[in-house]
Coordinates of C-alpha atoms in Angstrom, one line a residue:
X1 CA -48.1 -18.1 -35.7
X2 CA -47.8 -17.7 -39.5
X3 CA -44.5 -16.9 -41.2
X4 CA -45.9 -13.6 -42.5
X5 CA -47.1 -12.5 -39.0
X6 CA -43.7 -13.5 -37.5
X7 CA -42.0 -11.4 -40.2
X8 CA -44.2 -8.4 -39.5
X9 CA -43.4 -8.6 -35.7
X10 CA -39.7 -8.6 -36.5
X11 CA -40.1 -5.6 -38.7
X12 CA -42.1 -3.7 -36.1
X13 CA -39.5 -4.6 -33.4
X14 CA -36.7 -3.4 -35.5
X15 CA -38.5 -0.2 -36.3
X16 CA -39.2 0.5 -32.6
X17 CA -35.5 -0.1 -31.8
X18 CA -34.1 2.0 -34.7
X19 CA -36.8 4.7 -34.9
X20 CA -35.4 8.3 -34.6
X21 CA -38.4 9.0 -32.4
X22 CA -36.7 7.2 -29.6
X23 CA -33.7 9.6 -29.7
X24 CA -34.2 12.1 -27.0
X25 CA -33.9 15.6 -28.3
X26 CA -32.4 18.0 -25.8
X27 CA -32.7 21.7 -26.3
X28 CA -31.5 24.8 -24.4
X29 CA -34.0 27.7 -24.2
X30 CA -34.0 31.1 -22.5
X31 CA -37.2 32.2 -20.9
X32 CA -38.0 35.3 -18.9
X33 CA -37.1 33.4 -15.7
X34 CA -33.8 32.2 -17.1
X35 CA -32.2 29.3 -19.0
X36 CA -33.9 25.9 -19.2
X37 CA -33.0 22.5 -20.5
X38 CA -35.7 20.7 -22.3
X39 CA -35.6 16.9 -23.0
X40 CA -38.3 15.8 -25.5
X41 CA -40.0 19.1 -24.9
X42 CA -40.2 18.7 -21.1
X43 CA -38.2 20.7 -18.5
X44 CA -35.2 18.6 -17.4
X45 CA -33.3 19.8 -14.3
X46 CA -30.1 17.6 -13.9
X47 CA -29.9 15.7 -10.6
X48 CA -26.7 13.9 -11.2
X49 CA -23.5 12.5 -9.9
X50 CA -20.1 11.7 -11.4
X51 CA -19.1 8.1 -11.9
X52 CA -20.5 5.0 -13.5
X53 CA -20.9 2.8 -10.5
X54 CA -24.0 1.8 -8.3
X55 CA -26.3 3.1 -11.0
X56 CA -29.3 1.3 -9.6
X57 CA -28.8 3.1 -6.3
X58 CA -28.5 6.4 -8.2
X59 CA -31.8 5.9 -9.9
X60 CA -33.5 4.7 -6.7
X61 CA -32.1 7.8 -4.9
X62 CA -33.9 10.2 -7.2
X63 CA -30.9 10.9 -9.5
X64 CA -31.6 11.2 -13.2
X65 CA -28.2 11.6 -14.8
X66 CA -24.5 10.6 -14.6
X67 CA -21.4 12.3 -15.8
X68 CA -18.5 10.5 -17.5
X69 CA -15.1 12.0 -18.1
X70 CA -14.1 10.1 -21.2
X71 CA -15.6 8.1 -24.0
X72 CA -13.9 4.8 -22.9
X73 CA -16.5 2.1 -23.3
X74 CA -19.2 4.7 -23.9
X75 CA -21.6 2.4 -25.6
X76 CA -21.8 0.0 -22.7
X77 CA -22.1 3.0 -20.3
X78 CA -25.0 4.5 -22.3
X79 CA -26.8 1.1 -22.4
X80 CA -26.4 0.6 -18.7
X81 CA -27.8 4.1 -17.9
X82 CA -30.7 3.5 -20.3
X83 CA -31.7 0.4 -18.4
X84 CA -31.9 2.4 -15.2
X85 CA -33.8 5.3 -16.7
X86 CA -30.8 7.6 -16.4
X87 CA -29.2 10.0 -18.9
X88 CA -25.5 10.5 -19.6
X89 CA -23.4 13.7 -19.9
X90 CA -21.0 12.0 -22.2
X91 CA -17.4 13.2 -21.7
X92 CA -14.8 13.2 -24.4
X93 CA -11.4 13.5 -22.9
X94 CA -9.2 16.3 -24.4
X95 CA -5.6 17.1 -23.8
X96 CA -4.7 19.1 -20.7
X97 CA -2.2 21.9 -20.4
X98 CA -1.0 20.5 -17.1
X99 CA -0.1 17.2 -18.8
X100 CA 1.8 18.9 -21.6
X101 CA -0.8 19.0 -24.4
X102 CA 0.1 21.7 -26.8
X103 CA -3.1 23.5 -27.9
X104 CA -1.2 25.4 -30.7
X105 CA 0.0 22.2 -32.4
X106 CA -1.9 21.7 -35.6
X107 CA -1.2 17.9 -35.9
X108 CA -2.3 17.2 -32.4
X109 CA -5.5 19.3 -32.7
X110 CA -6.4 17.6 -36.0
X111 CA -6.0 14.2 -34.4
X112 CA -8.1 15.2 -31.4
X113 CA -10.8 16.6 -33.7
X114 CA -11.0 13.3 -35.6
X115 CA -11.4 11.4 -32.3
X116 CA -14.2 13.7 -31.2
X117 CA -15.9 13.4 -34.6
X118 CA -15.8 9.6 -34.5
X119 CA -17.3 9.5 -31.0
X120 CA -20.1 11.8 -31.8
X121 CA -21.0 10.1 -35.0
X122 CA -21.0 6.7 -33.3
X123 CA -23.2 7.5 -30.3
X124 CA -25.3 10.6 -31.2
X125 CA -28.5 8.6 -31.7
X126 CA -28.4 6.8 -28.3
X127 CA -31.6 7.5 -26.3
X128 CA -29.7 7.9 -23.0
X129 CA -27.4 10.7 -24.3
X130 CA -28.1 14.1 -22.7
X131 CA -25.2 16.2 -23.8
X132 CA -21.6 16.2 -25.0
X133 CA -18.9 17.3 -22.5
X134 CA -15.8 18.5 -24.3
X135 CA -12.9 17.9 -21.9
X136 CA -12.3 18.4 -18.2
X137 CA -10.0 21.1 -16.8
X138 CA -7.9 21.5 -20.0
X139 CA -7.2 25.2 -19.4
X140 CA -4.1 26.8 -17.8
X141 CA -4.5 27.9 -14.2
X142 CA -5.5 31.5 -15.1
X143 CA -7.4 30.6 -18.3
X144 CA -5.3 33.0 -20.4
X145 CA -4.4 30.7 -23.2
X146 CA -6.7 31.7 -26.0
X147 CA -5.7 28.8 -28.2
X148 CA -7.5 26.4 -25.8
X149 CA -10.8 28.3 -25.9
X150 CA -10.7 28.8 -29.6
X151 CA -10.0 25.1 -30.3
X152 CA -12.8 24.0 -27.9
X153 CA -15.2 26.3 -29.7
X154 CA -14.2 24.8 -33.0
X155 CA -14.9 21.3 -31.6
X156 CA -18.3 22.4 -30.3
X157 CA -19.3 23.9 -33.7
X158 CA -18.4 20.6 -35.3
X159 CA -20.3 18.5 -32.8
X160 CA -23.4 20.6 -33.3
X161 CA -23.2 20.2 -37.0
X162 CA -23.0 16.4 -36.6
X163 CA -25.6 16.2 -33.8
X164 CA -27.9 19.2 -33.5
X165 CA -30.1 17.2 -31.0
X166 CA -27.8 17.5 -28.0
X167 CA -26.1 20.6 -26.4
X168 CA -22.4 20.9 -25.8
X169 CA -20.6 21.7 -22.5
X170 CA -17.0 22.2 -21.5
X171 CA -15.7 21.9 -18.0
X172 CA -13.2 24.1 -16.1
X173 CA -11.5 24.0 -12.7
X174 CA -13.0 26.9 -10.7
X175 CA -13.5 30.3 -12.2
X176 CA -10.4 32.3 -11.3
X177 CA -8.3 34.5 -13.6
X178 CA -9.7 35.1 -17.1
X179 CA -11.6 31.9 -17.4
X180 CA -15.2 33.3 -17.4
X181 CA -14.3 36.3 -19.6
X182 CA -12.5 34.2 -22.2
X183 CA -15.1 31.5 -22.3
X184 CA -17.8 34.0 -23.0
X185 CA -15.7 35.9 -25.6
X186 CA -14.2 32.9 -27.4
X187 CA -16.7 30.0 -27.1
X188 CA -20.0 31.2 -28.6
X189 CA -20.7 27.7 -29.9
X190 CA -20.4 26.0 -26.4
X191 CA -23.9 26.0 -24.9
X192 CA -23.1 25.4 -21.2
X193 CA -20.1 26.0 -18.9
X194 CA -19.4 23.2 -16.5
X195 CA -17.8 24.3 -13.2
X196 CA -15.8 22.1 -10.9
X197 CA -15.7 23.7 -7.5
X198 CA -15.0 22.4 -4.0
X199 CA -13.9 24.7 -1.2
X200 CA -15.4 27.7 -3.0
X201 CA -18.6 26.1 -4.2
X202 CA -21.0 27.9 -1.8
X203 CA -20.2 31.2 -3.4
X204 CA -19.8 29.9 -6.9
X205 CA -23.0 31.2 -8.4
X206 CA -22.5 34.7 -7.0
X207 CA -18.9 34.8 -8.1
X208 CA -19.8 33.6 -11.6
X209 CA -22.3 36.4 -12.0
X210 CA -19.9 39.1 -10.7
X211 CA -17.3 37.9 -13.2
X212 CA -19.8 38.6 -16.0
X213 CA -21.2 35.1 -16.4
X214 CA -24.5 35.1 -18.4
X215 CA -24.4 31.8 -20.1
X216 CA -26.0 28.8 -18.3
X217 CA -23.8 26.7 -16.1
X218 CA -23.8 23.4 -14.3
X219 CA -21.8 22.4 -11.2
X220 CA -20.0 19.5 -12.7
X221 CA -18.0 18.5 -9.6
X222 CA -18.6 19.4 -6.0
X223 CA -17.8 18.0 -2.6
X224 CA -15.6 18.6 0.4
X225 CA -12.7 21.0 0.1
X226 CA -9.6 19.4 -1.5
X227 CA -6.2 19.4 0.0
X228 CA -5.1 22.2 -2.3
X229 CA -7.6 24.4 -0.4
X230 CA -6.7 23.6 3.2
X231 CA -3.7 23.7 5.5
X232 CA -1.9 20.8 7.2
X233 CA -2.3 20.5 10.9
X234 CA 0.3 20.6 13.7
X235 CA 1.7 17.1 12.8
X236 CA 1.9 17.8 9.1
X237 CA -1.2 16.0 8.0
X238 CA -4.4 17.1 6.2
X239 CA -7.3 16.8 8.5
X240 CA -10.3 15.1 6.8
X241 CA -13.9 15.9 7.9
X242 CA -16.1 13.1 9.0
X243 CA -18.6 11.7 6.5
X244 CA -21.3 13.4 8.6
X245 CA -19.7 16.8 8.3
X246 CA -19.2 16.2 4.6
X247 CA -23.0 15.5 4.2
X248 CA -23.7 19.0 5.6
X249 CA -21.2 20.4 3.1
X250 CA -22.9 18.7 0.2
X251 CA -26.3 20.1 1.3
X252 CA -25.0 23.6 1.6
X253 CA -23.2 23.4 -1.7
X254 CA -26.3 22.1 -3.5
X255 CA -28.6 24.7 -2.0
X256 CA -26.2 27.6 -2.5
X257 CA -24.6 27.0 -5.9
X258 CA -27.4 25.0 -7.6
X259 CA -30.9 25.7 -6.2
X260 CA -30.2 29.4 -5.4
X261 CA -29.6 30.3 -9.1
X262 CA -32.4 28.9 -11.2
X263 CA -31.9 31.6 -13.8
X264 CA -28.5 30.2 -14.8
X265 CA -27.9 26.8 -13.2
X266 CA -29.2 23.8 -15.1
X267 CA -28.3 21.2 -12.4
X268 CA -25.3 19.5 -11.1
X269 CA -23.1 16.4 -10.9
X270 CA -21.8 15.6 -7.4
X271 CA -18.4 14.0 -6.9
X272 CA -18.1 11.0 -6.4
X273 CA -21.0 8.5 -6.7
X274 CA -18.9 5.5 -5.8
X275 CA -15.6 4.9 -4.1
X276 CA -12.1 6.1 -5.0
X277 CA -8.7 6.5 -3.4
X278 CA -7.8 10.2 -3.6
X279 CA -5.8 11.4 -0.7
X280 CA -7.7 8.8 1.3
X281 CA -10.2 6.1 0.3
X282 CA -12.9 8.2 1.9
X283 CA -12.2 11.8 1.1
X284 CA -14.5 12.2 -1.9
X285 CA -16.3 8.8 -1.8
X286 CA -20.1 8.8 -1.2
X287 CA -20.0 5.0 -0.6
X288 CA -17.6 2.7 1.3
X289 CA -15.6 0.2 -0.6
X290 CA -18.1 -2.5 0.2
X291 CA -21.0 -0.4 -1.1
X292 CA -22.5 1.1 2.0
X293 CA -24.1 4.6 1.7
X294 CA -22.5 7.5 3.5
X295 CA -24.1 10.7 4.6
X296 CA -23.4 12.6 1.4
X297 CA -25.4 10.1 -0.7
X298 CA -28.2 10.3 1.8
X299 CA -28.3 14.1 1.7
X300 CA -28.4 14.1 -2.1
X301 CA -31.3 11.6 -2.0
X302 CA -33.3 13.9 0.2
X303 CA -32.5 16.9 -2.0
X304 CA -33.4 15.1 -5.2
X305 CA -36.6 13.5 -3.9
X306 CA -37.8 16.0 -1.3
X307 CA -38.3 13.2 1.2
X308 CA -36.4 12.5 4.4
X309 CA -34.5 9.2 4.6
X310 CA -36.5 6.2 5.7
X311 CA -33.5 4.6 7.4
X312 CA -31.0 7.3 8.3
X313 CA -27.3 6.3 8.0
X314 CA -25.2 6.5 11.2
X315 CA -23.9 9.9 12.2
X316 CA -20.5 10.5 13.8
X317 CA -20.4 13.5 16.1
X318 CA -16.7 13.3 16.9
X319 CA -13.6 11.3 16.7
X320 CA -10.7 12.6 18.9
X321 CA -7.5 11.6 20.4
X322 CA -7.4 11.3 24.2
X323 CA -4.1 13.2 24.5
X324 CA -1.4 13.5 21.9
X325 CA -1.5 12.5 18.2
X326 CA 2.2 11.5 18.2
X327 CA 4.4 8.9 19.9
X328 CA 7.4 6.6 19.8
X329 CA 7.2 3.1 18.1
X330 CA 5.3 0.7 20.4
X331 CA 3.5 3.5 22.3
X332 CA -0.2 3.3 22.8
X333 CA -2.6 6.1 21.7
X334 CA -6.3 6.1 22.6
X335 CA -9.1 7.5 20.4
X336 CA -12.7 8.4 21.5
X337 CA -15.6 8.0 19.1
X338 CA -19.1 9.5 19.6
X339 CA -21.8 8.2 17.3
X340 CA -25.0 10.3 17.5
X341 CA -28.4 9.5 18.8
X342 CA -28.0 6.3 20.7
X343 CA -27.4 4.3 17.6
X344 CA -29.2 0.9 17.6
X345 CA -27.5 -2.3 18.7
X346 CA -27.1 -3.3 15.1
X347 CA -24.6 -0.6 14.5
X348 CA -21.1 -2.0 14.4
X349 CA -17.8 -0.1 14.5
X350 CA -14.6 -1.4 12.8
X351 CA -11.2 0.2 13.1
X352 CA -8.3 0.2 10.7
X353 CA -4.8 1.8 10.8
X354 CA -3.2 2.8 7.5
X355 CA -0.1 4.5 6.5
X356 CA -0.8 8.0 5.2
X357 CA 0.6 8.4 1.6
X358 CA 2.2 11.7 2.7
X359 CA 2.4 12.9 -0.9
X360 CA -0.7 13.4 -2.9
X361 CA -1.8 14.3 -6.4
X362 CA -4.4 17.0 -7.0
X363 CA -5.5 16.3 -10.6
X364 CA -7.5 13.1 -10.0
X365 CA -4.8 10.8 -11.1
X366 CA -4.9 7.2 -9.9
X367 CA -3.6 6.5 -6.4
X368 CA -3.0 3.3 -4.5
X369 CA -4.9 2.6 -1.3
X370 CA -2.3 1.9 1.5
X371 CA -2.7 -1.5 3.1
X372 CA -3.9 -1.8 6.7
X373 CA -1.2 -2.1 9.4
X374 CA -1.5 -5.6 10.9
X375 CA -1.9 -6.0 14.7
X376 CA -2.1 -2.3 15.3
X377 CA -5.5 -2.2 17.0
X378 CA -5.1 -3.4 20.6
X379 CA -8.7 -2.8 21.8
X380 CA -11.7 -1.5 20.0
X381 CA -15.4 -0.9 20.5
X382 CA -18.3 1.4 19.6
X383 CA -16.9 4.3 21.6
X384 CA -13.1 4.1 21.0
X385 CA -10.0 2.2 20.2
X386 CA -6.4 1.7 21.5
X387 CA -3.7 1.7 18.9
X388 CA -0.1 0.5 19.2
X389 CA 2.2 2.6 17.1
X390 CA 4.1 0.8 14.4
X391 CA 7.9 0.5 14.3
X392 CA 8.2 2.6 11.2
X393 CA 8.1 6.4 11.5
X394 CA 5.9 8.7 9.6
X395 CA 2.2 9.6 9.2
X396 CA -0.7 7.2 9.6
X397 CA -4.4 7.4 9.8
X398 CA -6.8 5.6 12.2
X399 CA -10.2 5.0 10.5
X400 CA -13.5 4.3 12.3
X401 CA -16.3 2.8 10.2
X402 CA -19.8 2.7 11.8
X403 CA -22.2 0.4 9.8
X404 CA -25.8 -0.1 10.6
X405 CA -26.2 -3.5 8.9
X406 CA -28.8 -2.0 6.5
X407 CA -26.6 -0.5 3.9
X408 CA -25.7 2.7 5.7
X409 CA -22.4 3.8 7.2
X410 CA -20.4 6.7 8.6
X411 CA -16.6 7.1 8.6
X412 CA -14.1 9.3 10.2
X413 CA -10.3 9.2 10.6
X414 CA -7.6 10.7 12.7
X415 CA -4.0 11.3 11.5
X416 CA -1.1 10.4 13.8
X417 CA 2.7 10.5 13.6
X418 CA 5.2 8.0 14.7
X419 CA 8.3 9.8 16.0
X420 CA 11.0 7.6 14.4
X421 CA 13.0 7.5 11.2
X422 CA 10.9 6.8 8.1
X423 CA 11.9 3.5 6.6
X424 CA 11.1 2.7 3.1
X425 CA 7.5 1.5 2.7
X426 CA 7.0 -2.0 1.4
X427 CA 5.9 -2.0 -2.2
X428 CA 2.6 -3.7 -3.1
X429 CA 3.1 -7.3 -4.3
X430 CA 2.5 -7.5 -8.0
X431 CA 0.7 -10.6 -9.2
X432 CA 2.7 -12.1 -12.1
X433 CA 2.3 -11.9 -15.0
X434 CA 1.7 -8.2 -14.5
X435 CA 0.5 -6.3 -17.5
X436 CA 1.7 -2.8 -18.2
X437 CA -0.2 -2.6 -21.5
X438 CA -2.4 -5.2 -23.0
X439 CA -5.6 -4.8 -25.1
X440 CA -7.2 -7.6 -23.0
X441 CA -6.4 -5.9 -19.7
X442 CA -7.6 -2.7 -18.2
X443 CA -4.7 -2.7 -15.8
X444 CA -3.5 0.6 -14.3
X445 CA -0.5 -0.9 -12.5
X446 CA 1.8 1.7 -14.1
X447 CA 0.7 4.9 -15.7
X448 CA 2.5 6.5 -18.7
X449 CA 2.6 9.9 -17.0
X450 CA 6.3 10.6 -17.0
X451 CA 7.1 12.5 -20.2
X452 CA 10.8 13.5 -20.7
X453 CA 12.9 15.5 -23.1
X454 CA 11.1 17.7 -25.6
X455 CA 7.6 16.8 -24.2
X456 CA 5.7 19.1 -26.6
X457 CA 7.0 17.0 -29.5
X458 CA 5.7 13.7 -28.1
X459 CA 2.3 12.3 -29.2
X460 CA 0.8 9.1 -27.7
X461 CA -2.1 7.2 -29.2
X462 CA -3.0 4.5 -26.7
X463 CA -5.5 2.8 -29.0
X464 CA -4.0 2.9 -32.5
X465 CA -5.7 0.8 -35.1
X466 CA -2.6 1.0 -37.5
X467 CA -1.6 -2.6 -38.0
X468 CA -1.9 -3.9 -34.4
X469 CA 0.1 -7.0 -33.4
X470 CA -3.0 -8.7 -32.2
X471 CA -6.6 -7.7 -31.5
X472 CA -7.8 -4.3 -32.6
X473 CA -5.3 -1.8 -31.2
X474 CA -1.8 -1.1 -30.0
X475 CA 0.1 2.0 -28.7
X476 CA 1.6 4.4 -31.2
X477 CA 4.4 6.6 -30.0
X478 CA 5.5 9.6 -32.1
X479 CA 8.2 12.2 -31.7
X480 CA 7.5 15.1 -34.1
X481 CA 10.7 17.0 -33.7
X482 CA 13.7 16.8 -36.1
X483 CA 16.1 17.5 -33.2
X484 CA 16.3 16.7 -29.5
X485 CA 15.0 13.6 -27.8
X486 CA 11.8 12.3 -26.0
X487 CA 10.7 9.6 -23.8
X488 CA 7.8 8.3 -21.7
X489 CA 7.9 6.5 -18.3
X490 CA 5.3 4.2 -16.9
X491 CA 5.2 5.2 -13.2
X492 CA 3.7 4.1 -10.0
X493 CA 2.4 6.4 -8.7
X494 CA 1.7 8.7 -11.6
X495 CA 3.8 11.8 -11.8
X496 CA 6.4 10.6 -9.2
X497 CA 10.1 10.8 -9.7
X498 CA 11.2 9.3 -6.4
X499 CA 9.5 11.6 -3.9
X500 CA 6.5 9.4 -3.1
X501 CA 6.0 5.8 -2.0
X502 CA 4.6 3.3 -4.4
X503 CA 5.7 0.8 -7.0
X504 CA 5.3 -3.0 -7.1
X505 CA 7.3 -5.9 -5.6
X506 CA 7.9 -8.0 -8.7
X507 CA 10.1 -10.6 -7.0
X508 CA 9.9 -13.8 -9.0
X509 CA 9.8 -12.2 -12.4
X510 CA 12.3 -13.4 -15.0
X511 CA 11.9 -10.9 -17.8
X512 CA 10.2 -7.6 -18.9
X513 CA 8.7 -8.6 -22.2
X514 CA 7.2 -6.4 -24.9
X515 CA 6.5 -6.3 -28.7
X516 CA 7.6 -3.4 -30.9
X517 CA 7.8 -2.3 -34.5
X518 CA 8.9 0.9 -36.3
X519 CA 6.8 2.9 -38.6
X520 CA 9.4 2.8 -41.4
X521 CA 12.1 0.6 -39.8
X522 CA 15.5 1.7 -38.5
X523 CA 14.2 3.6 -35.5
X524 CA 16.7 3.4 -32.6
X525 CA 14.9 3.2 -29.3
X526 CA 16.2 2.4 -25.8
X527 CA 13.9 0.5 -23.5
X528 CA 14.4 0.5 -19.8
X529 CA 13.0 0.1 -16.3
X530 CA 14.1 1.3 -12.9
X531 CA 15.4 4.8 -13.7
X532 CA 14.8 6.4 -10.3
X533 CA 18.3 6.5 -8.7
X534 CA 19.2 5.4 -5.2
X535 CA 19.8 9.0 -4.0
X536 CA 16.0 9.6 -4.2
X537 CA 13.9 9.0 -1.1
X538 CA 11.7 6.4 -2.8
X539 CA 14.0 4.8 -5.5
X540 CA 13.8 1.8 -7.7
X541 CA 15.7 -1.3 -6.4
X542 CA 16.8 -2.5 -9.8
X543 CA 17.3 -1.2 -13.3
X544 CA 17.6 -2.7 -16.8
X545 CA 18.1 -1.5 -20.3
X546 CA 17.9 -2.7 -23.9
X547 CA 18.8 -0.6 -27.0
X548 CA 17.3 -1.9 -30.3
X549 CA 16.9 -0.9 -33.9
X550 CA 13.3 -1.6 -34.8
X551 CA 12.1 -3.2 -38.0
X552 CA 8.8 -2.6 -39.8
X553 CA 7.5 -6.0 -38.6
X554 CA 6.4 -6.8 -35.0
X555 CA 9.1 -8.4 -32.9
X556 CA 9.2 -9.5 -29.3
X557 CA 11.9 -8.2 -27.0
X558 CA 12.9 -9.2 -23.5
X559 CA 14.9 -7.5 -20.8
X560 CA 16.2 -10.3 -18.5
X561 CA 15.8 -9.6 -14.7
X562 CA 16.7 -12.8 -13.1
X563 CA 18.9 -12.2 -10.0
X564 CA 17.9 -8.6 -9.6
X565 CA 16.3 -7.1 -6.5
X566 CA 12.8 -6.4 -7.8
X567 CA 11.3 -5.7 -4.4
X568 CA 10.3 -2.1 -5.4
X569 CA 10.0 -1.2 -9.1
X570 CA 8.4 2.2 -9.4
X571 CA 9.2 2.8 -13.1
X572 CA 7.9 -0.3 -14.7
X573 CA 8.7 0.5 -18.4
X574 CA 10.5 3.4 -20.2
X575 CA 11.4 4.3 -23.7
X576 CA 13.7 7.1 -24.9
X577 CA 14.9 8.0 -28.4
X578 CA 16.6 10.8 -30.2
X579 CA 15.3 12.4 -33.4
X580 CA 18.5 11.8 -35.4
X581 CA 17.6 14.6 -37.8
X582 CA 14.0 13.6 -38.4
X583 CA 10.8 12.8 -36.6
X584 CA 10.0 9.1 -35.8
X585 CA 7.2 6.9 -34.7
X586 CA 6.9 3.3 -33.4
X587 CA 4.4 0.9 -31.9
X588 CA 4.2 -1.1 -28.7
X589 CA 2.0 -4.0 -27.6
X590 CA 1.7 -6.6 -24.8
X591 CA 4.1 -5.0 -22.3
X592 CA 4.3 -7.2 -19.2
X593 CA 6.4 -8.6 -16.4
X594 CA 6.6 -12.4 -16.5

């Protein structure tokens, strides 16, 4: 091949990669039959799911799109979707009212606006991009805060100026209060309203219309009812439907809220295409932890493709206690399982007993999966199991997993209560060194969810590019008030102040190490760990503190912990500081237990 021909081939290749013709133009149109989404001029009904895992299975199942909640690693996510022929509803995370974000604070809004602009400018030409999703459940419970809607509309207007080729959407939690009214009145530049709905999803479309909804919507999260929508049973536990029962729920939700309203509904994203601990490890998961498909994934496949499953997953008809669901330590309970349709000999059932967390989040925050209770299953088989109750009192769940050996599964669980004093749960063993923050680590061991003092004055930039110690980013903490004080606690679990089990066993650690610097120098900051006192039900077993005056240059600090009882550290890192008559800011990097 001649050098000239080789050069021409390179130029043609580059042109094909960079040509704007490859950018998929997505438009929203209104016809006599209702609203339609067009992608490159062709009708595009969204058959999607939330999450960025098992993408190959999503494509094979007839899905065409995935939803992301934030722009973390968005480039790689878009590339992965493109390889599988999928589109992406690209989420850009916005501050939430429930997490203390002040939608009337000009500085915070300007910073958020700059972040949105940077993301859109960077990824607007990616061929897998379907639309921009501005935030998730940012609003107050009744949707009365007009500042939220006005600010979101301003962001949408900016996004459309930068990228007119893709529509905008914002996502809210259900449609109660003034949400629908205020969205229509204050968000003319937002093209689509995303609706997260669980227990009420079947009537969602009808309720939306009755509330005056005329703009197109998408069902951006749906699945089984959440614990905020159901009652505890007689032993104080939330009963979880079987995966088979949930499959029927997904079907009814899709047919009622999505297919039944073609004039307004542009499609949906089911929750969750993957596996996640939220209440339990199976409540919203469409796959088991080892990747087996559950009934919900199977039902969506049938709805998306119009074809019945070639290899149906196992179906659980019932899982029940033979008698009581409570007992004393050491007592034996027996459970009966019925798997439908004379399942084949290849179907195997495994049984696991786990402690129930007892306290749960409802905002999707990270939760730890409880470990299995060793030696609790005395006898087990395809039709039932005998369980010996643990010595520690409290709630537990018995899980039954039926797997067909061909990638399909069904799961159910039964809650039980041990009638004995609740001893302190053993914290999960933390592998040392344990990173709380490191640019090279995506660790979520502890979450900076505990904001203290004048929380509205606190601003956190978890990826500041302002003179990082190493790498590209560090954390920037800012307190914007001239009076009062503020602080942030890295918690396990997030949002807990001693009422829930969690934390890590950091036995063997010698120090809590971190790097810090001030914006101007002279900032007085107190760094701590272990602030949950012993009078709380789930306390820290040790505490430590170091008060420093920061300089302008990076410096490493250590809080010695040798000789302390580190068997349960729930607050792994804390900072507090007073304004001292003026605002202040400082930076953190490489926070770790060593």
